[in-house]
Every structure is written in C-alpha cells, then in structure tokens.
Amino acid sequence: MIKLSIEETVINEKLLKLKSSSGSHSPSIFTLAKKIDEIKISIDACFLSNPYATDVFLDYFKKELLDTGKLRDCLEFYPSQNYIIAEYISKIINVSKEYIVVGNGAIEMIQTVLHNFVSENILINIPTFSSYYEFLNSSTRALYFELNKENDFNLNVNEYIEFVKKNKIKNIVLINPNNPDGGYIPYEDLLVIISSLKELDNIIIDESFVHFAYESEELEMKSVANLVSSFDNLVIIKSMSKDFGIAGIRCGYCIMNKERVSKTIRNGFLWNSSGLAEYFFELYSRKEFLNQYEVVRRRYIRETQIFLQGLESIPQIKVYPTKANFALVELTDGTKASTFVAKLLLKNGIYVRNCNDKIGLKGEFVRIASRTYDENRAIIKAIKELFTHREE
Ligand SMILES: *Cc1c(COP(=O)(O)O)cnc(C)c1O
C-alpha cells in the first residue's frame, strides 16, 4: 500500500482543493503548475490525446501558416460559416453536409443537443463523461444504467434494450468507446440497439474515441455516422480533441437529421468556429494529411496495446478491458486513489486522473492515458516502483 509523507500530505490537500474547485473535470497541468509551486509535471497522462497526431498537425501548421505568414489571415479575418466548414467534414466521412453542424469543440454540440432536442428523460450509462448529465435542462430527468466492474463494464445489449423499453425511456446516450472505462460496443451490437429503438426521441452516440477502437487486427475504425440518413433519431457527437491531439483549437461536430441541423445553425451557430479550426478541417480533408494521420493513429494504437500489457503486469492494480487510448485502473491493494495520484505526481511528475468523482464507480479508481512510447515506459516503471519501494 502506498503512503504519503507529511510534506506530501500537505501538498495533496492543496491538490484535492484545486480538484474540487474544478467541478467534475480535472484541473489542467497549467492550472496545477500555476497554483501549486511544488508540482512539476513531466508527463500528462490525465489528458487523453494522441501526441503523434499533434506532431503531424504542428508540422503543417508551421510549414503552411507560420513560415508563410498566413497565420495572420487565420487570426485577422472571420472563419467561414458553419455549413462551409461542414463541407470539408462531409468529404471525409462520406455524410452529406446537410446532416453536419460544426461545433466549437464537441462539448458545444453536446450542450445544444441536450438543451434543444432532449426532454422528459435520458438514460446514461455510468460511469460516464459528466457533461451528459450536467448540461441537461432542469426538467429532464437523468436515469442511470449501471455498468458493473464485475462485468468489466461491458454493456449487455439485450438487457439494455429491455430496460429502455420497460422504463419508457425517451432518450439515450452511448459513448463508444466509453469514457472513463474504455468499454466498446461492437458495430453489430450498436446496429441492433439503433434498429430496436426507433421510437426514441434521441439516440446520442458519442464517437469521440472511435479512432482508437478496432474490431480486427487490421485496426480499421467503424463509425455509425452514415446511418443518420436512415434513422431520424440518431445523433452522432464527435470531438477531434483526443484523436488529433488539438483540444486547444476546439474542433468537434454533430451529425443529425437535416431539420435539427438547420434549426441549430439558425439558433446561433453560424460563426462559432475559429480560423484555426477551419484550417484544421480543411487539412483533415486532404489525402496527404489523412495518410500521415493514419500512420500515427495505427502506431499509437499498437503502442497503447503494449502499454496496457505493461500495466496488466502490475499485481497491485486491475486494468479493465479498453478499446480507447486510456485504461480505467482499480487499486486493489488498499491504496487510496488520491494517494496514488498525489504520489505519482509529486515523486515522478506524472499526472493521472483520480476517478473518485465519477458516479457509479465503487472502489479506488484512476484513469491513465497512453502517451508516447517512452512516456508510457516511464509511467509503468514509476508505478512499479511506487508499489515496491515502500516509504514509511
Ligand atoms: C473530451 C470529450 C468531449 C469533449 O470534446 P471537445 O471537442 O474537446 O469539446 C466529448 N465527449 C467525450 C466522451 C469526451 O471525452
């Protein structure tokens, strides 16, 4: 069991205070470093992004915007209107642009869908990403469908469908793969759910982590985005922050039926993007960039698999099955999650997420993201040492 020294306990108090003032999200590494002098972060395994994809984007950014002076245009002028940027996305995902709204991050689209199209009740699988219950209209009731650790947080499709029908659920949300556990619903199962629940108002599927998931050794990804033209109640939410490693420029989108798209754009989302976001989506629609991205996507998935194996070899923790770029980890030797997070941060400069604020989790849980190959090795080495070199 890991224990904190007196000095560490004092800093940990500050850390916990900062965390509780950040609501249901973790304070960023910049906030931590600014507020607590003693903290030096070298690896951010709290944020869930592919660092290699950030590198690819930065190369283009430097070559095409910085070195040419075109960055000025991005900053000085208005970006294009929503439906123009949607055309880029349309080309990539093969969904007609009338079904697409571009968001200033996916979070903006989650907020607007919940506020404008979701009423009465919504079924949310727990553990979950908190925005799906925090942004609900006050008159909408959140109902929870518990994914159990005894079941490795797997969704039992038949039980789920039965529950939805029996409880007169109007709206559902499925994050696939799920955050924070990484649980994945295979494409065929999703199809069963979608086609069995046509009477619902909304089937929201958040595919923010789908680029990290795979169903075979070929590692190809499977999206349900192109089903929106067949299912009027289907709403796909997609963030680009994690798979492209560009959270700072706020890129996301939503795919849903045409009436909802035009209503949303008329309601104030005509100019919600930024010059940099537009640059990203234009870049994303280019074959050359996509090919480079695909290389680093696959590389990152393979390295994540190695990382997960490394974590699984540590006897004091249980790593739950994941198809995302992170793992939900349970501390099984009596160590508190807050102690583990503080120790790893103060001793090794490694930041992981304490999951004690996640509803539906019973036990001591942390979420650890996969980073670069070298960083992943450093994370595993550090965790192993924490458990073996016990300090009094
Ligand atoms: C991070 C996250 C988002 C928000 O993404 P942004 O595009 O950065 O706003 C949405 N859904 C899930 C499940 C996430 O983990």
XYZ file of C-alpha atoms and ligand atoms in Angstrom:
407
model
C 0.000 0.000 0.000
C 1.304 3.435 -0.942
C 1.512 6.110 1.759
C 2.250 9.823 1.661
C 4.922 11.593 3.716
C 3.868 14.546 5.863
C 5.138 17.040 3.256
C 3.284 15.200 0.503
C 0.105 15.149 2.556
C 0.215 18.934 2.849
C 0.597 19.369 -0.916
C -2.067 16.758 -1.533
C -4.537 18.852 0.479
C -3.965 21.729 -1.953
C -4.314 19.346 -4.859
C -7.644 17.994 -3.638
C -8.939 21.512 -3.039
C -7.997 22.515 -6.569
C -9.669 19.431 -7.948
C -12.913 20.049 -6.092
C -12.958 23.636 -7.371
C -12.685 22.329 -10.947
C -16.049 20.576 -10.683
C -16.271 17.249 -12.445
C -13.243 17.849 -14.653
C -9.619 17.689 -13.615
C -7.569 20.877 -13.386
C -5.230 21.203 -16.375
C -1.477 20.817 -15.942
C -1.118 24.564 -16.489
C -3.521 25.331 -13.659
C -1.764 22.861 -11.365
C 1.695 24.255 -12.081
C 0.485 27.821 -11.599
C -1.311 27.208 -8.315
C 0.992 24.737 -6.604
C 4.701 25.602 -6.702
C 5.875 22.180 -5.605
C 4.373 20.489 -8.648
C 6.461 19.856 -11.735
C 4.611 17.875 -14.352
C 6.654 15.952 -16.885
C 4.007 13.569 -18.240
C 0.329 14.429 -18.571
C -1.446 11.065 -18.586
C -4.685 12.716 -17.474
C -5.450 14.288 -20.837
C -6.442 11.681 -23.413
C -4.794 12.585 -26.699
C -2.584 11.069 -29.381
C 0.649 13.094 -29.103
C 1.909 11.878 -32.508
C -1.142 13.356 -34.209
C -0.387 16.727 -32.601
C 3.099 16.500 -34.147
C 1.668 15.874 -37.620
C -0.684 18.839 -37.282
C 2.093 21.090 -35.980
C 4.313 20.255 -38.959
C 1.644 21.506 -41.345
C 0.821 24.447 -39.129
C 4.449 25.557 -39.154
C 5.047 24.941 -42.857
C 1.793 26.419 -44.148
C 0.771 29.078 -41.624
C 3.774 30.200 -39.580
C 6.566 30.116 -42.167
C 4.398 31.702 -44.872
C 2.843 34.404 -42.716
C -0.655 33.077 -43.477
C -1.364 32.724 -39.770
C -2.272 36.391 -39.829
C -5.215 35.654 -42.138
C -6.436 32.972 -39.752
C -6.405 35.418 -36.875
C -7.394 38.668 -38.541
C -10.404 37.514 -40.534
C -13.630 35.709 -39.756
C -13.647 31.999 -40.447
C -16.153 30.580 -42.919
C -19.739 29.965 -41.941
C -20.715 26.669 -40.384
C -22.042 24.924 -43.493
C -18.874 25.757 -45.483
C -16.662 24.070 -42.886
C -19.166 21.195 -42.772
C -18.342 20.529 -46.438
C -14.800 19.505 -45.505
C -16.092 17.064 -42.914
C -18.677 15.777 -45.355
C -15.918 14.808 -47.796
C -14.006 12.829 -45.185
C -16.792 10.933 -43.505
C -18.992 10.444 -46.519
C -22.075 12.003 -44.976
C -23.895 14.734 -46.844
C -23.235 18.212 -45.394
C -26.907 18.890 -44.580
C -26.520 16.461 -41.685
C -23.480 18.149 -40.120
C -23.073 21.010 -37.620
C -19.560 22.109 -36.710
C -19.030 22.846 -33.028
C -16.534 24.877 -31.051
C -15.453 21.577 -29.541
C -17.851 18.664 -29.232
C -18.893 19.983 -25.859
C -20.768 22.853 -27.522
C -22.770 20.357 -29.565
C -23.497 18.201 -26.515
C -24.853 21.287 -24.779
C -27.020 22.380 -27.698
C -28.433 18.899 -28.399
C -29.310 18.384 -24.738
C -30.892 21.817 -24.449
C -32.890 21.800 -27.657
C -33.818 18.223 -28.501
C -33.787 16.241 -25.279
C -36.733 16.372 -22.891
C -38.546 14.236 -20.289
C -35.796 11.731 -19.524
C -32.470 10.379 -20.702
C -30.705 7.118 -19.930
C -26.985 7.459 -19.277
C -24.610 4.566 -18.741
C -22.419 5.028 -15.687
C -19.554 5.604 -15.210
C -19.689 8.372 -17.815
C -18.455 11.725 -19.111
C -20.140 14.180 -16.749
C -21.394 16.718 -19.330
C -24.182 14.347 -20.369
C -25.972 14.801 -17.071
C -24.648 18.235 -16.052
C -25.964 20.064 -19.126
C -29.492 18.669 -19.034
C -32.469 21.020 -18.869
C -33.701 21.172 -15.295
C -36.935 19.449 -16.345
C -35.156 16.468 -17.923
C -34.635 13.513 -15.636
C -31.355 11.601 -15.801
C -31.712 7.862 -15.344
C -28.646 5.723 -14.967
C -27.840 2.339 -16.395
C -25.070 0.889 -14.309
C -22.142 -0.832 -15.993
C -20.605 -3.142 -13.418
C -16.973 -3.751 -12.715
C -17.798 -7.423 -12.099
C -18.811 -7.450 -15.760
C -15.739 -5.479 -16.892
C -18.080 -2.515 -17.613
C -19.489 -4.354 -20.621
C -22.900 -3.409 -21.935
C -25.342 -6.293 -22.157
C -27.265 -5.293 -25.276
C -30.444 -7.287 -24.682
C -30.726 -6.230 -21.060
C -30.157 -2.650 -22.117
C -32.845 -2.621 -24.793
C -35.287 -4.258 -22.421
C -34.531 -1.676 -19.738
C -35.111 1.193 -22.181
C -38.473 -0.182 -23.273
C -39.674 -1.121 -19.811
C -38.837 2.248 -18.277
C -40.342 4.346 -21.086
C -37.028 5.999 -21.817
C -37.180 8.822 -24.373
C -33.504 9.468 -24.955
C -30.311 7.501 -24.590
C -26.630 8.296 -24.808
C -23.869 5.825 -25.572
C -20.233 6.874 -25.542
C -18.298 4.468 -27.716
C -15.668 3.638 -26.550
C -16.840 4.878 -23.166
C -15.027 7.441 -21.056
C -13.716 6.649 -18.372
C -13.587 2.836 -18.776
C -12.816 2.412 -22.486
C -15.571 -0.204 -22.904
C -16.520 -0.714 -26.538
C -19.831 -1.658 -28.131
C -19.123 -3.542 -31.395
C -20.682 -2.153 -34.570
C -23.132 -5.039 -34.947
C -24.419 -4.557 -31.399
C -24.867 -0.841 -31.966
C -26.882 -1.655 -35.076
C -29.152 -3.875 -33.003
C -29.654 -1.101 -30.449
C -30.318 1.580 -33.062
C -32.748 -0.507 -35.078
C -34.589 -1.741 -31.963
C -35.187 1.734 -30.551
C -36.671 3.703 -33.446
C -39.418 5.113 -31.224
C -36.970 7.096 -29.057
C -36.576 10.864 -29.494
C -32.797 10.677 -29.487
C -30.135 8.033 -29.710
C -26.981 10.004 -28.980
C -23.754 8.224 -29.827
C -20.541 9.946 -28.811
C -17.757 8.677 -31.066
C -15.031 10.927 -29.691
C -12.740 7.942 -29.063
C -13.728 5.793 -32.014
C -10.464 6.356 -33.899
C -8.705 4.373 -31.175
C -11.085 1.402 -31.353
C -10.845 -1.585 -33.664
C -12.566 -4.905 -34.211
C -9.845 -6.802 -36.025
C -6.095 -6.929 -36.438
C -6.353 -4.501 -39.374
C -7.275 -1.769 -36.859
C -9.871 -0.127 -39.069
C -12.416 2.028 -37.269
C -16.174 1.636 -37.508
C -18.497 4.597 -37.241
C -22.288 4.651 -37.315
C -22.234 8.178 -38.791
C -23.600 7.143 -42.176
C -26.759 5.718 -40.578
C -28.149 9.195 -39.857
C -29.969 9.315 -43.177
C -31.820 6.104 -42.242
C -32.537 6.843 -38.575
C -34.110 10.208 -37.804
C -33.431 10.000 -34.089
C -29.731 9.265 -34.401
C -27.312 11.953 -33.179
C -23.570 11.454 -33.502
C -21.223 13.590 -31.424
C -17.573 13.739 -32.441
C -14.677 15.545 -30.808
C -11.365 15.961 -32.649
C -9.541 16.922 -29.429
C -8.349 13.457 -28.459
C -7.612 11.590 -31.700
C -5.940 14.580 -33.379
C -4.445 15.990 -30.191
C -5.742 19.514 -30.812
C -8.001 20.303 -27.843
C -6.710 23.888 -27.799
C -8.276 24.848 -31.118
C -11.736 23.473 -30.248
C -12.909 21.256 -33.089
C -15.887 18.964 -32.952
C -19.095 18.289 -34.815
C -22.504 16.739 -34.595
C -24.345 14.657 -37.180
C -28.133 14.508 -37.004
C -31.249 14.864 -39.147
C -31.460 17.842 -41.520
C -34.251 19.721 -39.718
C -32.300 19.717 -36.475
C -29.149 20.811 -38.284
C -30.793 23.840 -39.870
C -32.589 24.709 -36.641
C -29.289 24.571 -34.744
C -27.442 26.760 -37.232
C -30.256 29.327 -37.276
C -30.162 29.347 -33.463
C -26.732 30.956 -33.301
C -24.121 28.596 -34.649
C -23.392 30.275 -37.954
C -19.940 31.576 -36.946
C -18.958 29.502 -33.952
C -15.687 28.117 -35.354
C -12.297 29.786 -35.446
C -9.717 30.401 -38.151
C -7.532 27.666 -36.729
C -10.415 25.217 -36.513
C -11.265 25.901 -40.142
C -7.621 25.371 -41.092
C -7.687 22.010 -39.284
C -10.859 20.781 -41.005
C -9.542 21.848 -44.403
C -6.298 19.990 -43.686
C -8.238 16.933 -42.499
C -9.972 16.762 -45.877
C -6.644 16.385 -47.712
C -5.460 12.942 -48.693
C -1.812 13.573 -47.878
C -2.607 14.660 -44.321
C -5.039 11.783 -43.831
C -2.446 9.232 -44.899
C 0.054 10.657 -42.429
C -2.581 10.727 -39.713
C -3.479 7.100 -40.396
C 0.146 6.077 -39.855
C 0.334 7.739 -36.440
C -3.150 6.509 -35.490
C -2.068 2.903 -36.029
C 1.300 3.417 -34.404
C -0.387 4.913 -31.343
C -2.904 2.053 -31.078
C -0.115 -0.542 -31.254
C 1.911 1.278 -28.623
C -1.186 1.608 -26.458
C -1.631 -2.169 -26.633
C 1.933 -2.594 -25.351
C 1.281 -0.016 -22.636
C -1.827 -1.881 -21.481
C 0.108 -5.140 -21.288
C 2.691 -3.353 -19.142
C 0.007 -2.059 -16.788
C -1.586 -5.501 -16.586
C 1.691 -6.939 -15.344
C 1.499 -4.867 -12.155
C -0.027 -7.066 -9.423
C -1.407 -4.288 -7.193
C -3.795 -2.947 -9.828
C -6.604 -4.248 -12.013
C -6.762 -2.913 -15.567
C -10.229 -3.078 -17.129
C -10.534 -4.031 -20.820
C -10.415 -0.963 -23.042
C -10.600 -0.087 -26.740
C -9.736 3.536 -26.091
C -6.394 5.264 -25.559
C -6.597 5.015 -21.795
C -7.355 2.497 -19.107
C -9.550 2.577 -16.057
C -7.415 1.111 -13.305
C -8.570 -0.117 -9.911
C -6.146 -0.047 -6.999
C -6.576 -3.408 -5.341
C -4.004 -3.292 -2.526
C -5.794 -0.785 -0.298
C -4.124 2.345 -1.702
C -6.477 5.327 -2.000
C -6.877 6.836 -5.475
C -5.987 10.311 -4.159
C -2.815 8.952 -2.544
C -1.788 7.205 -5.753
C -2.391 10.330 -7.851
C -0.501 12.593 -5.431
C 2.447 10.228 -5.064
C 2.868 9.718 -8.797
C 2.628 13.470 -9.349
C 4.964 14.588 -6.587
C 7.550 11.862 -6.921
C 7.560 11.356 -10.685
C 5.800 14.357 -12.214
C 3.216 12.049 -13.771
C -0.371 13.286 -13.754
C -3.211 10.743 -13.891
C -6.908 11.179 -13.232
C -8.451 10.468 -9.890
C -11.881 8.965 -10.665
C -13.406 9.319 -7.207
C -15.888 11.911 -8.539
C -17.282 9.529 -11.180
C -20.752 8.378 -10.265
C -21.278 4.628 -10.400
C -17.711 3.614 -9.541
C -17.332 1.639 -6.347
C -13.729 1.365 -5.243
C -10.475 3.221 -5.750
C -10.114 4.086 -9.426
C -7.745 6.128 -11.563
C -7.705 6.654 -15.311
C -4.346 6.525 -17.057
C -3.853 7.729 -20.630
C -1.411 6.287 -23.125
C 1.230 8.805 -24.222
C 4.375 8.393 -26.339
C 6.218 5.078 -26.225
C 8.959 6.455 -23.948
C 6.499 8.194 -21.657
C 4.445 5.006 -21.372
C 7.549 3.108 -20.296
C 8.325 5.788 -17.732
C 4.761 5.592 -16.369
C 4.932 1.826 -15.910
C 8.363 1.975 -14.323
C 7.213 4.694 -11.915
C 4.070 2.807 -10.859
C 6.020 -0.389 -10.284
C 8.486 1.495 -8.108
C 5.747 3.155 -6.078
C 4.395 -0.234 -5.100
C 7.737 -1.895 -4.397
C 9.838 0.851 -2.716
C 7.505 1.451 0.150
C 8.311 4.516 2.220
C 7.409 4.846 5.859
C -13.393 15.157 -24.220
C -14.748 14.671 -24.576
C -15.655 15.505 -25.250
C -15.394 16.978 -25.471
O -14.600 17.236 -26.534
P -14.252 18.700 -27.059
O -14.302 18.543 -28.533
O -12.864 18.975 -26.591
O -15.238 19.663 -26.550
C -16.878 14.969 -25.624
N -17.211 13.691 -25.345
C -16.370 12.882 -24.674
C -16.802 11.486 -24.366
C -15.111 13.342 -24.267
O -14.305 12.542 -23.579
